[in-house]
Coordinates of C-alpha atoms in Angstrom, one line a residue:
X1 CA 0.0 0.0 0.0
X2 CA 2.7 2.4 0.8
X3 CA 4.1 1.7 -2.3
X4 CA 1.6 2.7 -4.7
X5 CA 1.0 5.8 -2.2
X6 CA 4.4 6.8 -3.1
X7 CA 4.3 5.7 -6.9
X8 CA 0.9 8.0 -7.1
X9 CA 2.4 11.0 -5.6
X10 CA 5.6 10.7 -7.9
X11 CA 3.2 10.1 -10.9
X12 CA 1.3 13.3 -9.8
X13 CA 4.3 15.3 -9.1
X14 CA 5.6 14.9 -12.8
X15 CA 1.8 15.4 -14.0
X16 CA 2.1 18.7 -12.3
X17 CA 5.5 19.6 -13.7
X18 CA 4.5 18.6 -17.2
X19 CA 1.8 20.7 -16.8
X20 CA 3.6 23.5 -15.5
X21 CA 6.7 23.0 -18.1
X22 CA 3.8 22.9 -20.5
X23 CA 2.0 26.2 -19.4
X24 CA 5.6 27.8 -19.2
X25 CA 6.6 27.0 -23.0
X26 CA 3.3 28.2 -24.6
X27 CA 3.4 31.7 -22.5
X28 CA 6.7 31.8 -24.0
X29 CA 5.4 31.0 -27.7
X30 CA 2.8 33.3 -27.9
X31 CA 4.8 36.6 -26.2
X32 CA 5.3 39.0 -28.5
X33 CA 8.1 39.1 -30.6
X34 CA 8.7 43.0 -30.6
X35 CA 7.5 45.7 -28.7
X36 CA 4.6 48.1 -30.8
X37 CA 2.7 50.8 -29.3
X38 CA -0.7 52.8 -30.2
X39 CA 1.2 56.0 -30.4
X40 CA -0.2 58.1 -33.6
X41 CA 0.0 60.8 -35.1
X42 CA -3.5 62.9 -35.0
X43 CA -4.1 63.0 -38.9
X44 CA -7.4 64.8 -40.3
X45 CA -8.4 63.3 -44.2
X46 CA -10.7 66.1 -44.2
X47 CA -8.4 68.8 -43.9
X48 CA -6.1 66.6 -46.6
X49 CA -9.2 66.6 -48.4
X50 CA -9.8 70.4 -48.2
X51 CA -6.0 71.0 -49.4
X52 CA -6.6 68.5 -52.5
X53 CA -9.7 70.9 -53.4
X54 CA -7.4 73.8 -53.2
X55 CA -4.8 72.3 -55.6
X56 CA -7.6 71.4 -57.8
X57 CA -6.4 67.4 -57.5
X58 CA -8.8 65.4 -58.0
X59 CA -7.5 62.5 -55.8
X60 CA -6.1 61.9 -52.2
X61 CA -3.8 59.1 -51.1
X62 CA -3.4 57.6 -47.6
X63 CA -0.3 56.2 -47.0
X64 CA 0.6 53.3 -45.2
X65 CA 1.6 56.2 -42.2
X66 CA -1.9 57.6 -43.0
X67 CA -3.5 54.4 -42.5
X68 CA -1.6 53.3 -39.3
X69 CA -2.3 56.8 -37.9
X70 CA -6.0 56.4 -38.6
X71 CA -6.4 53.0 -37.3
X72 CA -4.4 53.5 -34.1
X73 CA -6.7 56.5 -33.3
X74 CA -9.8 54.9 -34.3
X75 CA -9.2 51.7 -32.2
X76 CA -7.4 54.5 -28.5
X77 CA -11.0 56.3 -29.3
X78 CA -12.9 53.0 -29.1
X79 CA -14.4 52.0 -25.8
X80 CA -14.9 48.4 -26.5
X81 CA -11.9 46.1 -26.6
X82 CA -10.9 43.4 -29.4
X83 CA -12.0 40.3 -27.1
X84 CA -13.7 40.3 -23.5
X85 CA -10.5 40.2 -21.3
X86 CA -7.5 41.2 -23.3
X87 CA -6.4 44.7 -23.9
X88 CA -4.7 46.4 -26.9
X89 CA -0.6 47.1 -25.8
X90 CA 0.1 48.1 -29.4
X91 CA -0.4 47.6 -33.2
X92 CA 0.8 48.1 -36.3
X93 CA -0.5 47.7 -39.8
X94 CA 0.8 46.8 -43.4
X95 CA -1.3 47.2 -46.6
X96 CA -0.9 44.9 -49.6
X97 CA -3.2 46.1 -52.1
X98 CA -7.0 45.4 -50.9
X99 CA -5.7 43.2 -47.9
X100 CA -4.7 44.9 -44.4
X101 CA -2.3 43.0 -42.1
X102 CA -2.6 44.1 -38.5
X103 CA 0.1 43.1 -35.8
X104 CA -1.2 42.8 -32.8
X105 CA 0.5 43.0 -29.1
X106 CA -2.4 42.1 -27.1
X107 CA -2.1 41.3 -22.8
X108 CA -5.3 38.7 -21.7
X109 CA -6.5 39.0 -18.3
X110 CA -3.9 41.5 -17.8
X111 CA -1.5 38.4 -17.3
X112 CA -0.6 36.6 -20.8
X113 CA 0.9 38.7 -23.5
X114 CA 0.4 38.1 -26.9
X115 CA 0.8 38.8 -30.3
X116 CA -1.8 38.2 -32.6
X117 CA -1.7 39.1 -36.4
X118 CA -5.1 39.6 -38.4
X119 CA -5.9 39.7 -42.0
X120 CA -8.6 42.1 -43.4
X121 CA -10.3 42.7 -46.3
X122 CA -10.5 46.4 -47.0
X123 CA -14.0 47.8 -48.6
X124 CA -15.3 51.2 -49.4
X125 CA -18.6 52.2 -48.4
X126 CA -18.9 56.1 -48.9
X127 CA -18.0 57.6 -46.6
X128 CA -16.1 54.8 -44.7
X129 CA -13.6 52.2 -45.0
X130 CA -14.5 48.6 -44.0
X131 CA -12.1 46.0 -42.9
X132 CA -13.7 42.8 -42.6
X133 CA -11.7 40.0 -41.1
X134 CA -10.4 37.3 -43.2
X135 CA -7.8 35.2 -40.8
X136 CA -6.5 35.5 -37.4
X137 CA -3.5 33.9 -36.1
X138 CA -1.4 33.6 -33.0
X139 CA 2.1 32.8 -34.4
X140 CA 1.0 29.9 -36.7
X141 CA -2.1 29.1 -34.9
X142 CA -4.9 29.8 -36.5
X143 CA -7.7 30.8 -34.3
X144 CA -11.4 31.3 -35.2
X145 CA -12.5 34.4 -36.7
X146 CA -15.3 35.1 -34.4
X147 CA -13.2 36.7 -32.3
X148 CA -12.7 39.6 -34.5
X149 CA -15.7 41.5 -35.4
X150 CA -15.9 43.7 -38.9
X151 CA -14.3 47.5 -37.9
X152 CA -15.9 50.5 -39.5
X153 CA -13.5 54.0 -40.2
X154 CA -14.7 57.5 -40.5
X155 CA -12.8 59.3 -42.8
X156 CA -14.7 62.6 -42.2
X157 CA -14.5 64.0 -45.7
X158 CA -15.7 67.2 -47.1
X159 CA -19.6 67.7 -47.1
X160 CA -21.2 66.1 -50.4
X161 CA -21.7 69.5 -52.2
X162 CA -18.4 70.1 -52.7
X163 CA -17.1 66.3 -53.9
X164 CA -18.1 62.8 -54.1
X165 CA -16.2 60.2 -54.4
X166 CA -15.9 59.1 -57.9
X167 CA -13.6 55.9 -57.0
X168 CA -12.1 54.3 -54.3
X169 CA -8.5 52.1 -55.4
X170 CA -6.2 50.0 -53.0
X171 CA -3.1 49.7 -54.3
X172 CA 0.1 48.4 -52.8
X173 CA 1.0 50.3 -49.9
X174 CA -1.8 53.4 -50.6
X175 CA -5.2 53.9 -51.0
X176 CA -6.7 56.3 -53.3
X177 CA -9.5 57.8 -53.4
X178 CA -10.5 59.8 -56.6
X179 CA -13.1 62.3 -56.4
X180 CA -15.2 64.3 -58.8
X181 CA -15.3 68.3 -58.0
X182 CA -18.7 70.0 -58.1
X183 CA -18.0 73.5 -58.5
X184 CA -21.9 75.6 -58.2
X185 CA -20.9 79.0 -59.6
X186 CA -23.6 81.6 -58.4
X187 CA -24.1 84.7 -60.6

């Protein structure tokens, strides 16, 4: 009897280490790999807009810069966090054409850090820009897309009377938007 006492205690004690060891290495995995922030850049496209009428240009581009500034504010302006219990340490974002790859440094339960990157699918819909998710991963761990939900952002451009957006083009590491003056001459 004492015997098996002692082989079930050993038995549990390595249990609990493998456990531990186990807990230990996937903290370690998932930690971020470099440090990122939410500092920005306060950008306004409406006054970049405003400048683009006063040029006469019929087109404004948002950089990468521009849309890294932009998403950084929208999401420090943003109440509501990316998943119940995990808070946003930092971010940064990379376009390729019509996709948006987001990097992630994300802390759950204010305990496990994290760094997470998401794929989006960027859309226009006058007068926004939609980014609806399309994969989410955790270092090569794919994780379920429900955890990311579709993110609106305001660009605040110039009232309709002035312009409309004629066209709306993602392209490489820009987005342009082309836009069609209406001039009202009174007399």
């Amino acid at each position: 009897m004492r015997k098996a006492l002692k082989r079930l205690a050993v038995f549990i004690v390595i249990v609990v280490l493998l456990l531990a060891g186990g807990g230990w290495w996937l903290i370690t995995y998932i930690e971020p790999d470099e440090a990122l922030t939410m500092n920005y850049e306060p950008i306004s496209v409406k006054d970049k807009a405003l400048n683009m009428i006063k040029n006469l240009k019929p087109e404004l581009v948002l950089t990468e810069a521009d849309i890294n500034n932009l998403l950084k504010m929208h999401l420090s302006e943003s109440a509501e966090p990316l998943a119940p219990d995990t808070t946003l340490d930092g971010a940064v974002f990379e376009l390729e054409g019509n996709r948006l790859i987001a990097r992630l440094n994300v802390t759950y339960k204010d305990r496990v850090p994290a760094q997470l990157q998401a794929e989006y699918k960027l859309e226009w819909q006058a007068p926004n820009i939609v980014l609806r998710p399309r994969a989410l991963t955790v270092k090569e761990v794919h994780l379920p897309l429900r955890l990311l939900e579709t993110q609106v952002i305001p660009l605040d451009l110039p009232q309709q009377d002035v312009v409309t957006v004629q066209d709306v083009q993602f392209s490489g590491d820009h987005i342009s938007i082309l836009f069609k003056l209406q001039l009202k001459l009174n007399f």
